Structure formats: C-alpha cells, structure tokens
GROMACS .gro file of C-alpha atoms in nm:
model
  307
    1MET     CA    1   7.965   0.684  -2.464
    2GLU     CA    2   7.812   0.968  -2.664
    3ILE     CA    3   7.481   0.784  -2.705
    4LEU     CA    4   7.475   0.705  -2.333
    5ALA     CA    5   7.532   1.070  -2.248
    6TYR     CA    6   7.256   1.171  -2.488
    7ALA     CA    7   7.016   0.913  -2.345
    8GLY     CA    8   7.100   1.041  -1.998
    9SER     CA    9   7.013   1.399  -2.094
   10VAL     CA   10   6.678   1.289  -2.240
   11VAL     CA   11   6.597   1.081  -1.932
   12ASN     CA   12   6.694   1.374  -1.709
   13GLN     CA   13   6.448   1.606  -1.888
   14VAL     CA   14   6.172   1.345  -1.874
   15VAL     CA   15   6.233   1.285  -1.502
   16ILE     CA   16   6.206   1.662  -1.439
   17MET     CA   17   5.872   1.661  -1.619
   18LEU     CA   18   5.762   1.351  -1.426
   19LEU     CA   19   5.838   1.519  -1.092
   20LEU     CA   20   5.630   1.819  -1.198
   21ILE     CA   21   5.347   1.586  -1.304
   22ILE     CA   22   5.362   1.420  -0.961
   23THR     CA   23   5.339   1.766  -0.803
   24GLY     CA   24   5.020   1.834  -0.998
   25TYR     CA   25   4.885   1.490  -0.904
   26ILE     CA   26   4.944   1.553  -0.531
   27LEU     CA   27   4.793   1.902  -0.545
   28CYS     CA   28   4.475   1.766  -0.701
   29ARG     CA   29   4.445   1.450  -0.493
   30THR     CA   30   4.477   1.652  -0.173
   31GLY     CA   31   4.217   1.902  -0.292
   32LEU     CA   32   4.455   2.197  -0.286
   33VAL     CA   33   4.381   2.248  -0.656
   34LYS     CA   34   4.025   2.170  -0.767
   35GLU     CA   35   3.874   2.108  -1.109
   36THR     CA   36   3.780   2.474  -1.156
   37GLY     CA   37   4.137   2.572  -1.075
   38VAL     CA   38   4.271   2.328  -1.334
   39ASP     CA   39   4.035   2.472  -1.596
   40GLN     CA   40   4.168   2.819  -1.520
   41ILE     CA   41   4.530   2.697  -1.550
   42VAL     CA   42   4.442   2.544  -1.888
   43ASN     CA   43   4.301   2.880  -1.999
   44ILE     CA   44   4.622   3.055  -1.890
   45LEU     CA   45   4.828   2.801  -2.082
   46PHE     CA   46   4.613   2.800  -2.393
   47TYR     CA   47   4.541   3.170  -2.430
   48ALA     CA   48   4.854   3.330  -2.285
   49VAL     CA   49   5.152   3.103  -2.226
   50THR     CA   50   5.152   2.892  -2.546
   51PRO     CA   51   5.144   3.186  -2.793
   52VAL     CA   52   5.404   3.373  -2.585
   53VAL     CA   53   5.634   3.067  -2.581
   54ILE     CA   54   5.617   3.055  -2.960
   55ILE     CA   55   5.672   3.430  -3.004
   56ASP     CA   56   5.961   3.427  -2.756
   57SER     CA   57   6.134   3.143  -2.940
   58PHE     CA   58   6.115   3.334  -3.269
   59CYS     CA   59   6.258   3.644  -3.101
   60GLN     CA   60   6.565   3.445  -2.995
   61VAL     CA   61   6.649   3.308  -3.341
   62THR     CA   62   6.813   3.510  -3.616
   63PHE     CA   63   6.673   3.481  -3.967
   64THR     CA   64   6.884   3.279  -4.210
   65LEU     CA   65   6.792   3.094  -4.525
   66ASP     CA   66   6.879   2.766  -4.353
   67MET     CA   67   6.640   2.842  -4.067
   68ALA     CA   68   6.364   2.938  -4.312
   69LYS     CA   69   6.424   2.610  -4.496
   70SER     CA   70   6.403   2.422  -4.165
   71LEU     CA   71   6.063   2.580  -4.101
   72GLY     CA   72   5.933   2.448  -4.432
   73ILE     CA   73   6.075   2.102  -4.368
   74MET     CA   74   5.915   2.095  -4.023
   75ALA     CA   75   5.575   2.188  -4.164
   76LEU     CA   76   5.596   1.912  -4.428
   77CYS     CA   77   5.700   1.656  -4.164
   78ALA     CA   78   5.411   1.764  -3.940
   79PHE     CA   79   5.155   1.718  -4.218
   80GLY     CA   80   5.311   1.382  -4.308
   81ALA     CA   81   5.309   1.256  -3.948
   82HIS     CA   82   4.944   1.353  -3.902
   83ALA     CA   83   4.849   1.193  -4.234
   84ALA     CA   84   5.014   0.868  -4.122
   85GLY     CA   85   4.829   0.877  -3.790
   86LEU     CA   86   4.492   0.952  -3.949
   87LEU     CA   87   4.536   0.676  -4.206
   88LEU     CA   88   4.649   0.418  -3.951
   89GLY     CA   89   4.365   0.507  -3.712
   90TRP     CA   90   4.109   0.493  -3.991
   91ILE     CA   91   4.226   0.149  -4.106
   92TRP     CA   92   4.274  -0.005  -3.762
   93PHE     CA   93   3.947   0.106  -3.606
   94ARG     CA   94   3.719   0.096  -3.912
   95LYS     CA   95   3.525  -0.201  -3.768
   96TRP     CA   96   3.464  -0.035  -3.433
   97GLY     CA   97   3.122   0.120  -3.396
   98GLY     CA   98   2.962   0.351  -3.145
   99ASN     CA   99   3.107   0.657  -2.982
  100ALA     CA  100   3.441   0.492  -2.902
  101ARG     CA  101   3.566   0.495  -3.262
  102SER     CA  102   3.607   0.873  -3.285
  103VAL     CA  103   3.807   0.874  -2.959
  104LEU     CA  104   4.031   0.590  -3.074
  105ARG     CA  105   4.099   0.741  -3.417
  106THR     CA  106   4.169   1.088  -3.281
  107SER     CA  107   4.390   0.947  -3.005
  108THR     CA  108   4.594   0.761  -3.265
  109ALA     CA  109   4.641   1.059  -3.495
  110PHE     CA  110   4.694   1.353  -3.260
  111SER     CA  111   4.962   1.393  -2.993
  112ASN     CA  112   4.979   1.623  -2.692
  113CYS     CA  113   5.250   1.820  -2.871
  114GLY     CA  114   5.177   2.154  -2.706
  115PHE     CA  115   5.190   2.056  -2.340
  116MET     CA  116   5.458   1.785  -2.371
  117SER     CA  117   5.674   1.876  -2.671
  118LEU     CA  118   5.746   2.244  -2.615
  119PRO     CA  119   5.886   2.189  -2.261
  120LEU     CA  120   6.092   1.892  -2.379
  121ALA     CA  121   6.224   2.079  -2.683
  122ASP     CA  122   6.318   2.372  -2.461
  123GLY     CA  123   6.503   2.145  -2.219
  124LEU     CA  124   6.694   1.955  -2.487
  125LEU     CA  125   6.752   2.215  -2.760
  126GLY     CA  126   6.665   2.557  -2.619
  127ALA     CA  127   6.503   2.836  -2.820
  128GLU     CA  128   6.587   2.685  -3.158
  129GLY     CA  129   6.411   2.362  -3.063
  130VAL     CA  130   6.099   2.548  -2.947
  131PHE     CA  131   6.118   2.757  -3.267
  132LEU     CA  132   6.090   2.447  -3.487
  133VAL     CA  133   5.854   2.241  -3.271
  134SER     CA  134   5.613   2.537  -3.259
  135VAL     CA  135   5.561   2.489  -3.633
  136TYR     CA  136   5.450   2.132  -3.567
  137VAL     CA  137   5.217   2.259  -3.293
  138ALA     CA  138   5.060   2.508  -3.534
  139VAL     CA  139   4.999   2.236  -3.795
  140HIS     CA  140   4.854   2.016  -3.519
  141ASN     CA  141   4.614   2.292  -3.411
  142LEU     CA  142   4.506   2.350  -3.770
  143LEU     CA  143   4.431   1.981  -3.828
  144ILE     CA  144   4.275   1.889  -3.493
  145TRP     CA  145   4.021   2.173  -3.519
  146THR     CA  146   3.924   2.067  -3.871
  147VAL     CA  147   3.990   1.698  -3.945
  148GLY     CA  148   3.998   1.595  -3.578
  149LEU     CA  149   3.673   1.774  -3.502
  150ARG     CA  150   3.511   1.615  -3.807
  151LEU     CA  151   3.586   1.269  -3.665
  152PHE     CA  152   3.349   1.353  -3.379
  153THR     CA  153   3.084   1.560  -3.556
  154GLY     CA  154   3.072   1.367  -3.882
  155GLY     CA  155   3.069   1.679  -4.094
  156LYS     CA  156   3.110   2.012  -3.919
  157MET     CA  157   3.465   2.150  -3.937
  158SER     CA  158   3.570   2.458  -3.744
  159VAL     CA  159   3.805   2.632  -3.987
  160LYS     CA  160   3.766   2.954  -3.786
  161LYS     CA  161   3.887   2.785  -3.466
  162ALA     CA  162   4.167   2.617  -3.658
  163VAL     CA  163   4.303   2.947  -3.788
  164LEU     CA  164   4.215   3.180  -3.501
  165ASN     CA  165   4.347   2.972  -3.212
  166PRO     CA  166   4.625   3.115  -2.989
  167GLY     CA  167   4.893   2.874  -3.116
  168VAL     CA  168   4.849   2.974  -3.479
  169ILE     CA  169   4.820   3.344  -3.390
  170GLY     CA  170   5.143   3.316  -3.189
  171LEU     CA  171   5.312   3.149  -3.486
  172LEU     CA  172   5.199   3.423  -3.726
  173ILE     CA  173   5.328   3.697  -3.495
  174GLY     CA  174   5.652   3.506  -3.447
  175LEU     CA  175   5.699   3.459  -3.821
  176PHE     CA  176   5.639   3.831  -3.877
  177ILE     CA  177   5.910   3.919  -3.622
  178PHE     CA  178   6.143   3.648  -3.753
  179PHE     CA  179   6.131   3.730  -4.124
  180LEU     CA  180   6.143   4.108  -4.078
  181GLY     CA  181   6.407   4.094  -3.804
  182ILE     CA  182   6.209   4.331  -3.581
  183PRO     CA  183   6.398   4.412  -3.256
  184LEU     CA  184   6.181   4.422  -2.944
  185PRO     CA  185   6.240   4.644  -2.640
  186GLY     CA  186   6.432   4.483  -2.355
  187ALA     CA  187   6.141   4.512  -2.112
  188LEU     CA  188   5.908   4.335  -2.357
  189THR     CA  189   6.150   4.049  -2.426
  190GLY     CA  190   6.205   4.012  -2.052
  191ALA     CA  191   5.830   3.986  -1.993
  192LEU     CA  192   5.796   3.733  -2.276
  193THR     CA  193   6.069   3.519  -2.122
  194HIS     CA  194   5.905   3.525  -1.777
  195VAL     CA  195   5.570   3.415  -1.920
  196SER     CA  196   5.742   3.146  -2.131
  197ASN     CA  197   5.902   3.004  -1.819
  198LEU     CA  198   5.553   2.921  -1.688
  199ASN     CA  199   5.493   2.672  -1.968
  200THR     CA  200   5.667   2.363  -1.835
  201PRO     CA  201   5.551   2.370  -1.470
  202LEU     CA  202   5.191   2.469  -1.549
  203ALA     CA  203   5.155   2.216  -1.832
  204MET     CA  204   5.289   1.934  -1.615
  205VAL     CA  205   5.058   2.030  -1.326
  206VAL     CA  206   4.763   2.006  -1.566
  207ILE     CA  207   4.873   1.660  -1.682
  208GLY     CA  208   4.912   1.555  -1.317
  209SER     CA  209   4.557   1.672  -1.252
  210TYR     CA  210   4.432   1.452  -1.538
  211LEU     CA  211   4.602   1.155  -1.373
  212ALA     CA  212   4.447   1.240  -1.037
  213ALA     CA  213   4.097   1.251  -1.186
  214ALA     CA  214   4.126   0.937  -1.401
  215SER     CA  215   4.039   0.578  -1.319
  216LEU     CA  216   4.365   0.390  -1.372
  217ARG     CA  217   4.233   0.045  -1.281
  218PRO     CA  218   4.190  -0.212  -1.560
  219GLU     CA  219   3.839  -0.222  -1.709
  220LYS     CA  220   3.652  -0.447  -1.949
  221GLY     CA  221   3.726  -0.359  -2.309
  222ASP     CA  222   4.061  -0.194  -2.236
  223GLY     CA  223   4.221  -0.380  -2.527
  224LYS     CA  224   4.107  -0.123  -2.784
  225MET     CA  225   4.235   0.160  -2.564
  226TRP     CA  226   4.579   0.002  -2.528
  227THR     CA  227   4.586  -0.065  -2.902
  228ALA     CA  228   4.537   0.307  -2.970
  229ILE     CA  229   4.805   0.391  -2.712
  230GLY     CA  230   5.043   0.144  -2.878
  231LEU     CA  231   4.979   0.299  -3.218
  232ARG     CA  232   5.024   0.651  -3.079
  233LEU     CA  233   5.342   0.586  -2.878
  234ALA     CA  234   5.519   0.316  -3.081
  235ALA     CA  235   5.388   0.240  -3.430
  236ILE     CA  236   5.347   0.596  -3.557
  237PRO     CA  237   5.678   0.727  -3.413
  238LEU     CA  238   5.868   0.431  -3.559
  239ILE     CA  239   5.702   0.472  -3.900
  240CYS     CA  240   5.781   0.844  -3.897
  241LEU     CA  241   6.137   0.785  -3.779
  242GLY     CA  242   6.199   0.552  -4.074
  243ALA     CA  243   6.039   0.795  -4.316
  244PHE     CA  244   6.227   1.097  -4.180
  245LYS     CA  245   6.561   0.914  -4.203
  246LEU     CA  246   6.483   0.802  -4.558
  247CYS     CA  247   6.424   1.168  -4.642
  248GLY     CA  248   6.771   1.251  -4.511
  249LEU     CA  249   6.684   1.417  -4.179
  250THR     CA  250   6.954   1.395  -3.914
  251GLY     CA  251   7.072   1.563  -3.595
  252ASP     CA  252   6.867   1.833  -3.426
  253MET     CA  253   6.624   1.858  -3.718
  254LEU     CA  254   6.533   1.491  -3.681
  255LEU     CA  255   6.504   1.530  -3.305
  256CYS     CA  256   6.273   1.831  -3.344
  257CYS     CA  257   6.045   1.622  -3.565
  258MET     CA  258   6.049   1.321  -3.332
  259ILE     CA  259   5.975   1.507  -3.007
  260PRO     CA  260   5.613   1.596  -3.099
  261VAL     CA  261   5.559   1.271  -3.290
  262SER     CA  262   5.653   1.074  -2.976
  263ALA     CA  263   5.419   1.268  -2.744
  264PRO     CA  264   5.115   1.098  -2.582
  265VAL     CA  265   4.748   1.139  -2.676
  266ALA     CA  266   4.625   1.496  -2.724
  267ALA     CA  267   4.433   1.651  -2.434
  268ASN     CA  268   4.179   1.787  -2.686
  269VAL     CA  269   4.039   1.433  -2.716
  270VAL     CA  270   3.879   1.468  -2.371
  271MET     CA  271   3.717   1.800  -2.459
  272PHE     CA  272   3.588   1.680  -2.798
  273ALA     CA  273   3.447   1.359  -2.649
  274ALA     CA  274   3.266   1.545  -2.372
  275LYS     CA  275   3.123   1.811  -2.604
  276PHE     CA  276   3.036   1.612  -2.917
  277GLY     CA  277   2.905   1.279  -2.788
  278GLY     CA  278   3.220   1.067  -2.789
  279ASP     CA  279   3.306   0.809  -2.524
  280ALA     CA  280   3.407   1.058  -2.253
  281ARG     CA  281   3.509   0.791  -2.002
  282LEU     CA  282   3.740   0.628  -2.255
  283ALA     CA  283   3.887   0.968  -2.344
  284SER     CA  284   3.943   1.062  -1.979
  285ARG     CA  285   4.144   0.741  -1.931
  286ILE     CA  286   4.337   0.722  -2.256
  287VAL     CA  287   4.497   1.066  -2.220
  288PRO     CA  288   4.654   1.020  -1.872
  289LEU     CA  289   4.740   0.652  -1.925
  290SER     CA  290   4.919   0.729  -2.251
  291THR     CA  291   5.106   1.006  -2.067
  292VAL     CA  292   5.228   0.761  -1.802
  293VAL     CA  293   5.348   0.515  -2.067
  294SER     CA  294   5.515   0.795  -2.265
  295ILE     CA  295   5.749   0.859  -1.971
  296LEU     CA  296   5.912   0.530  -2.075
  297THR     CA  297   5.870   0.543  -2.453
  298ILE     CA  298   5.984   0.902  -2.520
  299PRO     CA  299   6.344   0.850  -2.397
  300LEU     CA  300   6.369   0.527  -2.596
  301LEU     CA  301   6.239   0.683  -2.918
  302LEU     CA  302   6.451   0.997  -2.893
  303THR     CA  303   6.762   0.792  -2.816
  304LEU     CA  304   6.682   0.568  -3.114
  305SER     CA  305   6.654   0.875  -3.336
  306HIS     CA  306   7.005   0.977  -3.227
  307LEU     CA  307   7.164   0.651  -3.347
   0.00000   0.00000   0.00000
C-alpha cells in the first residue's frame, strides 16, 4: 500500500504539471501568447526565477554536516550521470554524420532538469528537495555550456557562460547563505518565496508553447530521434538507478538524484542547434516529444526508485 500511495503522489504532481503544460499549449495555439512572449517568459525564468528558486531553497534549510555531505554526494552523482549520458551518446551515434549527430548526442546526455526537475522536486520533497536538485542543475549548466556546446561547435567552449550563468550564480549565493547561516529580513524572504512560486507555472507554459510550435506527426528518419529519446528517458535513468543503489543511496537522496536524471531532453538543444548549425528541425521536435513521453516514464522511474 505504501508504494501505491507513493506512486499516486508522483502521478498527482506529474498530472498537475501536465495540466499547466496544456494551458501553455492552448495559450499559444490560440495566439494569446506569441513567440516573442514565450521568449520573454524564458528570459524571466532563466535570469530571475531560477536563481531565486535556488537561493530561496537554501534559505529554508539549516546547515548541518549531513546536509553538507548530501550536497557533495549530489554533485558527484550529477557528474556521473552526465558522464554516462555523454559516453552512451558518443558510442551510439558515432556512425551518424551531418548536423543531426550533435543534436542526438546532446539530447541523450542533457536533461531539462531546470524546467522539469525543480518544480517536481518542490512538489514531492519541498525546499530540501529543491536544495539538492539545484546542485544537479548547477552541474548541468556547467557541463552543457562547455562540453555540450563543444558537441555543436567542434572546439569552442564557453567557460565564461558556464560559470557566469544565473543558475550557478544562484547556487553560489545560496551556498554562501547556507554555510554562514546568514538570516535574511522577512520582507526579502517573502519576496523570494513569491518569485519562486512563479517557477512551476511559467516553466510548464514554456514547455506547452514548445509543443504548440512543434510538428508532432511522424516523419522519415524518426528512428534516430526516438532512439535518443529512449536513451534519455529509459536507458540512462535505469543505468543511473542501478549505479546509485550500488553506491548505497536510498530514500529522499536517491529520489533527488533520480528526478533530474529522469527529465526529458534539455531545452538548450533547440537554442544550440539554431545558433551553431545543428539540425534545428530535429531539435525542435525532440524536445517537446520527449517531454510528452516523460509524462509516462517519470512516474514509473520514480516509483521504481522507491522500491
């Protein structure tokens, strides 16, 4: 009965997110929100909401040695999960040529952990879940702006963007507050909480807009796309789940690791493909389609991790 109750709570959170995604889809399909509006929402999320969500989560957690240890474990798991994804993508798509290969490899290795994982962690585990998942998000940002970018450019790596992006800056501020135990004024914490509450609805509206703009009909050559989606949503999470359990992770710590690992393809793939000569059409389809499939796979994977 306990596992059924747990599965029900996961499904409930995913359904809430799905309803918000549908809202975004309807708003965009009806023209009430246009492409320029979506771009502005993304800017709000990226530059304001995401760092505030991370800072707010650190403000709500008291420093202990156990929590500091959990931060280190989460960072190691994040690097390990990305290494597994990069290796699997490199091996699986090494024979693919052209501008599709960079999209397929990046889609395999990098998940949409910011938009999808932080809301889900908040719904399932509260501030402590966001606190830990934000570490994964920071590692993700560091790697996607260096290794991920290199997959598209063939050499150029933006270390500056990797370090000076809002997610990492938010993490650094949060760590400073966390380790020094700095109390913030009530008005400031209240403002942080209000901005943090924007994360889930705005992120889901953006994902809904991607669905509204994408071609969801089957196309020639879709096999390679679905292979990357299968690797992203099934193979890599299952490999990581086995590895995490072998390392002794259990309970909420295991769940915090699995939430971002189970997320769909990173939205950055679309931006990188459009800007650096990747297959932009493939990227614009793989992100929303993987998101649709993840509505089914995420509850299954998180329930499996609870067994």
